[in-house]
GROMACS .gro file of C-alpha atoms in nm:
model
  326
    1MET     CA    1   0.442  -6.488   4.943
    2ALA     CA    2   0.263  -6.783   4.678
    3GLY     CA    3   0.260  -7.146   4.778
    4PRO     CA    4   0.430  -7.385   4.628
    5VAL     CA    5   0.374  -7.438   4.174
    6PRO     CA    6   0.123  -7.661   4.062
    7ARG     CA    7   0.253  -7.896   3.863
    8ARG     CA    8   0.046  -7.820   3.585
    9GLY     CA    9   0.116  -7.773   3.180
   10ARG     CA   10  -0.106  -7.685   2.917
   11GLU     CA   11  -0.034  -7.810   2.473
   12HIS     CA   12   0.182  -7.515   2.315
   13ARG     CA   13  -0.102  -7.351   2.100
   14GLU     CA   14   0.185  -7.291   1.775
   15THR     CA   15   0.346  -7.590   1.777
   16GLY     CA   16   0.075  -7.844   1.875
   17VAL     CA   17   0.368  -8.057   2.100
   18SER     CA   18   0.346  -8.095   2.474
   19ALA     CA   19   0.503  -7.803   2.624
   20VAL     CA   20   0.422  -7.861   2.998
   21ALA     CA   21   0.538  -7.590   3.224
   22ASP     CA   22   0.480  -7.438   3.527
   23ALA     CA   23   0.555  -7.097   3.501
   24ILE     CA   24   0.583  -6.888   3.189
   25VAL     CA   25   0.900  -6.623   3.197
   26VAL     CA   26   0.819  -6.304   2.959
   27GLY     CA   27   1.148  -6.167   2.853
   28GLY     CA   28   1.429  -6.350   2.732
   29GLY     CA   29   1.740  -6.044   2.837
   30VAL     CA   30   1.954  -6.126   3.158
   31SER     CA   31   1.685  -6.067   3.408
   32GLY     CA   32   1.435  -6.308   3.236
   33LEU     CA   33   1.754  -6.554   3.143
   34THR     CA   34   1.859  -6.574   3.498
   35THR     CA   35   1.515  -6.581   3.672
   36ALA     CA   36   1.394  -6.843   3.430
   37LEU     CA   37   1.748  -7.051   3.538
   38LEU     CA   38   1.674  -7.007   3.916
   39LEU     CA   39   1.367  -7.124   3.883
   40ALA     CA   40   1.439  -7.432   3.675
   41GLU     CA   41   1.718  -7.543   3.930
   42ARG     CA   42   1.455  -7.526   4.212
   43GLY     CA   43   1.213  -7.798   3.980
   44VAL     CA   44   0.947  -7.607   3.818
   45ARG     CA   45   0.896  -7.638   3.451
   46VAL     CA   46   0.988  -7.287   3.314
   47ARG     CA   47   0.956  -7.166   2.954
   48VAL     CA   48   1.111  -6.835   2.801
   49TRP     CA   49   0.860  -6.684   2.542
   50SER     CA   50   1.135  -6.325   2.353
   51LYS     CA   51   0.984  -6.242   2.071
   52ASP     CA   52   1.356  -6.109   1.985
   53PRO     CA   53   1.699  -6.363   2.110
   54ALA     CA   54   1.933  -6.343   2.370
   55SER     CA   55   2.168  -6.156   2.105
   56ALA     CA   56   1.903  -5.884   1.980
   57THR     CA   57   1.810  -5.810   2.345
   58THR     CA   58   1.895  -5.419   2.543
   59SER     CA   59   2.114  -5.694   2.766
   60ALA     CA   60   2.324  -5.771   2.465
   61VAL     CA   61   2.462  -5.425   2.419
   62ALA     CA   62   2.524  -5.322   2.780
   63GLY     CA   63   2.903  -5.234   2.808
   64ALA     CA   64   2.822  -5.457   3.114
   65LEU     CA   65   3.080  -5.322   3.470
   66TRP     CA   66   2.921  -5.448   3.756
   67TRP     CA   67   2.775  -5.139   3.947
   68PRO     CA   68   2.460  -5.057   4.052
   69TYR     CA   69   2.426  -4.770   3.797
   70ARG     CA   70   2.081  -4.547   3.814
   71ILE     CA   71   1.858  -4.770   3.977
   72GLU     CA   72   1.676  -4.739   4.265
   73PRO     CA   73   1.495  -4.846   4.516
   74ALA     CA   74   1.848  -4.780   4.690
   75ALA     CA   75   1.768  -4.958   5.070
   76LEU     CA   76   1.749  -5.321   4.831
   77VAL     CA   77   1.937  -5.252   4.528
   78GLY     CA   78   2.277  -5.302   4.755
   79GLY     CA   79   2.175  -5.597   4.840
   80TRP     CA   80   2.068  -5.716   4.541
   81SER     CA   81   2.405  -5.645   4.391
   82LEU     CA   82   2.603  -5.793   4.622
   83GLU     CA   83   2.450  -6.101   4.626
   84THR     CA   84   2.515  -6.059   4.221
   85LEU     CA   85   2.854  -5.993   4.262
   86ARG     CA   86   2.941  -6.289   4.434
   87VAL     CA   87   2.795  -6.520   4.214
   88TYR     CA   88   3.008  -6.358   3.918
   89GLU     CA   89   3.311  -6.376   4.132
   90GLU     CA   90   3.259  -6.731   4.130
   91LEU     CA   91   3.200  -6.740   3.728
   92SER     CA   92   3.507  -6.565   3.682
   93ALA     CA   93   3.631  -6.857   3.726
   94ASP     CA   94   3.583  -7.008   3.334
   95PRO     CA   95   3.520  -6.668   3.152
   96GLY     CA   96   3.558  -6.812   2.794
   97ARG     CA   97   3.258  -7.002   2.919
   98THR     CA   98   3.069  -6.793   3.128
   99GLY     CA   99   3.194  -6.430   3.004
  100VAL     CA  100   3.286  -6.251   3.303
  101ARG     CA  101   3.653  -6.159   3.392
  102MET     CA  102   3.779  -5.968   3.736
  103VAL     CA  103   3.896  -5.667   3.598
  104ALA     CA  104   4.060  -5.348   3.794
  105GLY     CA  105   3.960  -4.975   3.662
  106VAL     CA  106   3.879  -4.642   3.813
  107HIS     CA  107   3.515  -4.505   3.907
  108GLY     CA  108   3.687  -4.127   3.837
  109GLY     CA  109   3.522  -3.838   4.088
  110GLU     CA  110   3.343  -4.146   4.326
  111ARG     CA  111   3.420  -4.172   4.722
  112LEU     CA  112   3.338  -4.502   4.945
  113ALA     CA  113   3.157  -4.239   5.182
  114ALA     CA  114   2.926  -4.029   4.864
  115LEU     CA  115   2.803  -4.463   4.827
  116GLY     CA  116   2.570  -4.647   5.014
  117PRO     CA  117   2.619  -4.866   5.288
  118TRP     CA  118   2.696  -5.199   5.036
  119ALA     CA  119   2.961  -5.020   4.938
  120ARG     CA  120   3.205  -5.119   5.235
  121ARG     CA  121   3.150  -5.463   5.183
  122LEU     CA  122   3.393  -5.441   4.823
  123GLU     CA  123   3.710  -5.575   4.839
  124GLY     CA  124   4.036  -5.425   4.815
  125ALA     CA  125   3.864  -5.075   4.703
  126THR     CA  126   4.102  -4.816   4.763
  127GLU     CA  127   4.056  -4.421   4.741
  128VAL     CA  128   4.340  -4.243   4.451
  129ALA     CA  129   4.348  -3.929   4.319
  130GLY     CA  130   4.081  -3.956   4.054
  131GLY     CA  131   3.831  -4.147   4.212
  132LEU     CA  132   3.798  -4.473   4.328
  133ARG     CA  133   3.978  -4.807   4.243
  134VAL     CA  134   3.854  -5.180   4.267
  135THR     CA  135   3.836  -5.438   4.074
  136LEU     CA  136   3.480  -5.598   3.974
  137PRO     CA  137   3.258  -5.848   3.737
  138LEU     CA  138   3.344  -5.702   3.434
  139ILE     CA  139   3.085  -5.936   3.142
  140ASP     CA  140   3.105  -6.017   2.786
  141MET     CA  141   2.690  -6.013   2.727
  142PRO     CA  142   2.693  -6.203   2.417
  143THR     CA  143   2.888  -6.473   2.607
  144HIS     CA  144   2.724  -6.461   2.935
  145LEU     CA  145   2.356  -6.493   2.746
  146ARG     CA  146   2.511  -6.818   2.598
  147TRP     CA  147   2.588  -6.920   2.857
  148LEU     CA  148   2.255  -6.802   3.038
  149GLU     CA  149   2.106  -7.031   2.793
  150ASP     CA  150   2.278  -7.333   2.772
  151ARG     CA  151   2.258  -7.383   3.156
  152LEU     CA  152   1.856  -7.327   3.135
  153ALA     CA  153   1.846  -7.614   2.858
  154GLU     CA  154   2.055  -7.800   3.070
  155ALA     CA  155   1.808  -7.757   3.400
  156GLY     CA  156   1.513  -7.865   3.158
  157GLY     CA  157   1.391  -7.492   3.049
  158VAL     CA  158   1.293  -7.443   2.727
  159VAL     CA  159   1.337  -7.080   2.547
  160GLU     CA  160   1.082  -6.988   2.266
  161ARG     CA  161   1.030  -6.725   2.013
  162ARG     CA  162   0.741  -6.572   2.080
  163ALA     CA  163   0.597  -6.230   2.123
  164VAL     CA  164   0.295  -6.124   2.364
  165THR     CA  165   0.052  -5.885   2.345
  166GLY     CA  166  -0.093  -5.968   2.694
  167PHE     CA  167   0.006  -6.221   3.012
  168ALA     CA  168  -0.361  -6.390   2.982
  169GLU     CA  169  -0.130  -6.545   2.665
  170ALA     CA  170   0.066  -6.717   2.894
  171ALA     CA  171  -0.104  -6.753   3.166
  172ALA     CA  172  -0.337  -6.998   2.949
  173GLU     CA  173  -0.048  -7.185   2.941
  174ALA     CA  174   0.133  -7.219   3.311
  175PRO     CA  175  -0.020  -7.148   3.669
  176VAL     CA  176   0.263  -6.883   3.712
  177VAL     CA  177   0.344  -6.590   3.463
  178VAL     CA  178   0.720  -6.441   3.563
  179ASN     CA  179   0.712  -6.057   3.387
  180CYS     CA  180   1.076  -5.971   3.305
  181ALA     CA  181   0.961  -5.783   2.943
  182GLY     CA  182   1.218  -5.508   3.045
  183LEU     CA  183   1.092  -5.155   2.820
  184GLY     CA  184   0.764  -5.438   2.698
  185ALA     CA  185   0.638  -5.365   3.053
  186ARG     CA  186   0.497  -5.003   2.968
  187GLU     CA  187   0.234  -5.200   2.742
  188LEU     CA  188   0.232  -5.509   2.865
  189VAL     CA  189   0.139  -5.408   3.230
  190PRO     CA  190   0.065  -5.142   3.177
  191ASP     CA  191   0.291  -4.922   3.333
  192SER     CA  192   0.326  -4.580   3.226
  193GLY     CA  193   0.645  -4.508   3.444
  194VAL     CA  194   0.823  -4.742   3.272
  195ARG     CA  195   1.070  -4.524   3.039
  196PRO     CA  196   1.345  -4.579   2.787
  197VAL     CA  197   1.645  -4.475   2.899
  198ARG     CA  198   1.906  -4.390   2.546
  199GLY     CA  199   2.261  -4.553   2.565
  200GLN     CA  200   2.549  -4.491   2.266
  201LEU     CA  201   2.866  -4.680   2.294
  202VAL     CA  202   3.125  -4.715   2.023
  203VAL     CA  203   3.392  -5.015   1.962
  204VAL     CA  204   3.698  -4.975   1.886
  205GLU     CA  205   4.009  -5.186   1.837
  206ASN     CA  206   4.194  -5.214   2.176
  207PRO     CA  207   4.537  -4.960   2.142
  208GLY     CA  208   4.653  -5.169   2.459
  209VAL     CA  209   4.388  -5.058   2.745
  210ASP     CA  210   4.382  -5.338   3.005
  211GLU     CA  211   4.186  -5.172   3.273
  212TRP     CA  212   3.847  -5.035   3.254
  213PHE     CA  213   3.742  -4.633   3.394
  214THR     CA  214   3.411  -4.436   3.412
  215LEU     CA  215   3.322  -4.089   3.498
  216ALA     CA  216   2.918  -4.002   3.503
  217ASP     CA  217   2.835  -3.607   3.510
  218PRO     CA  218   2.498  -3.656   3.696
  219ALA     CA  219   2.405  -3.285   3.572
  220SER     CA  220   2.440  -3.417   3.183
  221SER     CA  221   2.380  -3.761   3.001
  222ALA     CA  222   2.709  -3.722   2.885
  223THR     CA  223   2.941  -4.036   3.056
  224THR     CA  224   3.253  -4.131   2.996
  225TYR     CA  225   3.404  -4.515   2.997
  226LEU     CA  226   3.620  -4.756   2.870
  227PHE     CA  227   3.554  -5.126   2.868
  228PRO     CA  228   3.805  -5.329   2.743
  229GLN     CA  229   3.625  -5.654   2.610
  230PRO     CA  230   3.720  -5.933   2.385
  231GLY     CA  231   3.566  -5.836   2.099
  232GLY     CA  232   3.684  -5.433   2.147
  233LEU     CA  233   3.729  -5.209   2.346
  234VAL     CA  234   3.377  -5.036   2.470
  235LEU     CA  235   3.378  -4.707   2.456
  236GLY     CA  236   3.062  -4.463   2.596
  237GLY     CA  237   2.823  -4.346   2.641
  238THR     CA  238   2.534  -4.170   2.685
  239ALA     CA  239   2.190  -4.155   2.970
  240GLU     CA  240   1.945  -3.971   2.728
  241VAL     CA  241   1.589  -4.026   2.974
  242ASP     CA  242   1.249  -4.053   2.700
  243ASP     CA  243   1.494  -4.049   2.370
  244PRO     CA  244   1.319  -4.372   2.219
  245ARG     CA  245   1.596  -4.332   1.918
  246THR     CA  246   1.764  -4.713   1.829
  247ALA     CA  247   2.019  -4.615   1.511
  248PRO     CA  248   2.330  -4.451   1.670
  249ASP     CA  249   2.380  -4.009   1.600
  250PRO     CA  250   2.737  -3.953   1.430
  251ARG     CA  251   2.759  -3.638   1.621
  252THR     CA  252   2.673  -3.822   1.942
  253ALA     CA  253   2.973  -4.083   1.870
  254GLU     CA  254   3.251  -3.830   1.789
  255GLU     CA  255   3.186  -3.686   2.148
  256ILE     CA  256   3.196  -4.050   2.292
  257LEU     CA  257   3.561  -4.075   2.078
  258ALA     CA  258   3.663  -3.768   2.165
  259ARG     CA  259   3.575  -3.797   2.534
  260CYS     CA  260   3.740  -4.070   2.568
  261ALA     CA  261   4.053  -3.982   2.402
  262ARG     CA  262   4.097  -3.728   2.674
  263VAL     CA  263   4.126  -4.022   2.921
  264ARG     CA  264   4.343  -4.265   2.722
  265PRO     CA  265   4.449  -4.027   2.428
  266GLU     CA  266   4.589  -4.383   2.226
  267VAL     CA  267   4.186  -4.416   2.192
  268ALA     CA  268   4.199  -4.141   1.953
  269GLY     CA  269   4.398  -4.314   1.627
  270ALA     CA  270   4.180  -4.697   1.743
  271ARG     CA  271   4.029  -4.842   1.439
  272VAL     CA  272   3.598  -4.828   1.484
  273ILE     CA  273   3.480  -5.126   1.479
  274SER     CA  274   3.103  -5.086   1.579
  275HIS     CA  275   2.852  -4.827   1.701
  276ARG     CA  276   2.578  -4.968   1.915
  277VAL     CA  277   2.268  -4.802   2.081
  278GLY     CA  278   2.065  -4.989   2.332
  279LEU     CA  279   1.698  -4.821   2.593
  280ARG     CA  280   1.755  -4.911   2.935
  281PRO     CA  281   1.452  -4.994   3.091
  282ALA     CA  282   1.399  -4.771   3.355
  283ARG     CA  283   1.120  -4.710   3.592
  284ASP     CA  284   1.012  -4.399   3.775
  285ALA     CA  285   0.974  -4.563   4.122
  286GLY     CA  286   1.260  -4.803   4.083
  287VAL     CA  287   1.242  -5.205   4.025
  288ARG     CA  288   0.924  -5.354   4.044
  289ILE     CA  289   0.915  -5.738   4.215
  290GLU     CA  290   0.580  -5.773   4.326
  291ALA     CA  291   0.334  -6.060   4.283
  292GLU     CA  292  -0.042  -6.021   4.202
  293PRO     CA  293  -0.322  -6.279   4.073
  294LEU     CA  294  -0.383  -6.312   3.735
  295PRO     CA  295  -0.772  -6.345   3.642
  296GLY     CA  296  -0.917  -6.700   3.626
  297GLY     CA  297  -0.638  -6.820   3.948
  298GLY     CA  298  -0.314  -6.749   3.815
  299LEU     CA  299   0.036  -6.549   3.972
  300LEU     CA  300   0.131  -6.257   3.781
  301VAL     CA  301   0.565  -6.216   3.978
  302HIS     CA  302   0.674  -5.939   3.847
  303ASN     CA  303   1.071  -5.839   3.802
  304TYR     CA  304   1.150  -5.532   3.601
  305GLY     CA  305   1.236  -5.151   3.599
  306HIS     CA  306   1.574  -5.243   3.610
  307GLY     CA  307   1.726  -4.959   3.435
  308GLY     CA  308   2.127  -4.927   3.348
  309ALA     CA  309   2.179  -5.180   3.627
  310GLY     CA  310   1.993  -5.510   3.545
  311VAL     CA  311   2.304  -5.718   3.495
  312THR     CA  312   2.471  -5.605   3.830
  313VAL     CA  313   2.122  -5.714   4.010
  314ALA     CA  314   2.007  -6.021   3.748
  315ARG     CA  315   2.132  -6.240   4.046
  316GLY     CA  316   1.962  -6.071   4.340
  317CYS     CA  317   1.669  -6.010   4.169
  318ALA     CA  318   1.565  -6.293   3.995
  319ARG     CA  319   1.598  -6.483   4.331
  320ALA     CA  320   1.360  -6.247   4.519
  321ALA     CA  321   1.125  -6.323   4.201
  322ALA     CA  322   1.194  -6.667   4.267
  323GLN     CA  323   1.056  -6.675   4.638
  324LEU     CA  324   0.706  -6.474   4.518
  325VAL     CA  325   0.661  -6.790   4.252
  326GLY     CA  326   0.709  -7.052   4.564
   0.00000   0.00000   0.00000
């Protein structure tokens, strides 16, 4: 573990305005903002560099049901997930502000015995004929991302719209750089094991569905889920590895609607509000939380490779990364 962060900063080169920073977090999605918030709450002067606003990141597109989905390493994921779960349970007391609600639903085909040890700590989980019934956090990501940004600002952190071509740029302005670049880590690190996993979904007017439902087929890139969010009923989805397309595919949208209508027939006639696509930042070797020295004496802390479960492990991974900062 690294020692305490030296209290030094440098001039902001773009604006010419003094912007003292102990750490710069590269990436403004849920992982970057959560990590920056934890650092700021510990007294670290932190800046977030993100080329896109939070509302345009992959995090904003997520269906965002808490669940360790498509993420490794299994030995660590359970702990990260449960730590994050406890935080979301607290935040659900004010859903209008935090975007977090506790909602009941069913994971089709799941059984507790087939899951990791973490599943035994899910309160109220019950096996039913169709799968595993449990109440879990369902997060409205646009609201939650705004809440993270607001909390970060209150803690003294700063979010800046800035594209990054290399970590040396950030290291020139702060002694610690935290890599939460998601899919961007493929070029920045570089790490050829980082791969896009395309997810497409459809948002429709909710015909009265108040519980979530999921059904995953391990042998297929197609998944089925229904998530009742404040802005509509989110229907999904896909998990297409190494597919970088960001435009919605009309045929895929029709297939999603058909699968969801087989679960809830009333969905068939629902008006479509929007189509969304996000590229999950998966990594062949699993999540990377690791520190390494930078030329000139700086420290680079990695926190990327969360795949389809960045929201699920956000707090646990942020804490692990923050511990490496010192």
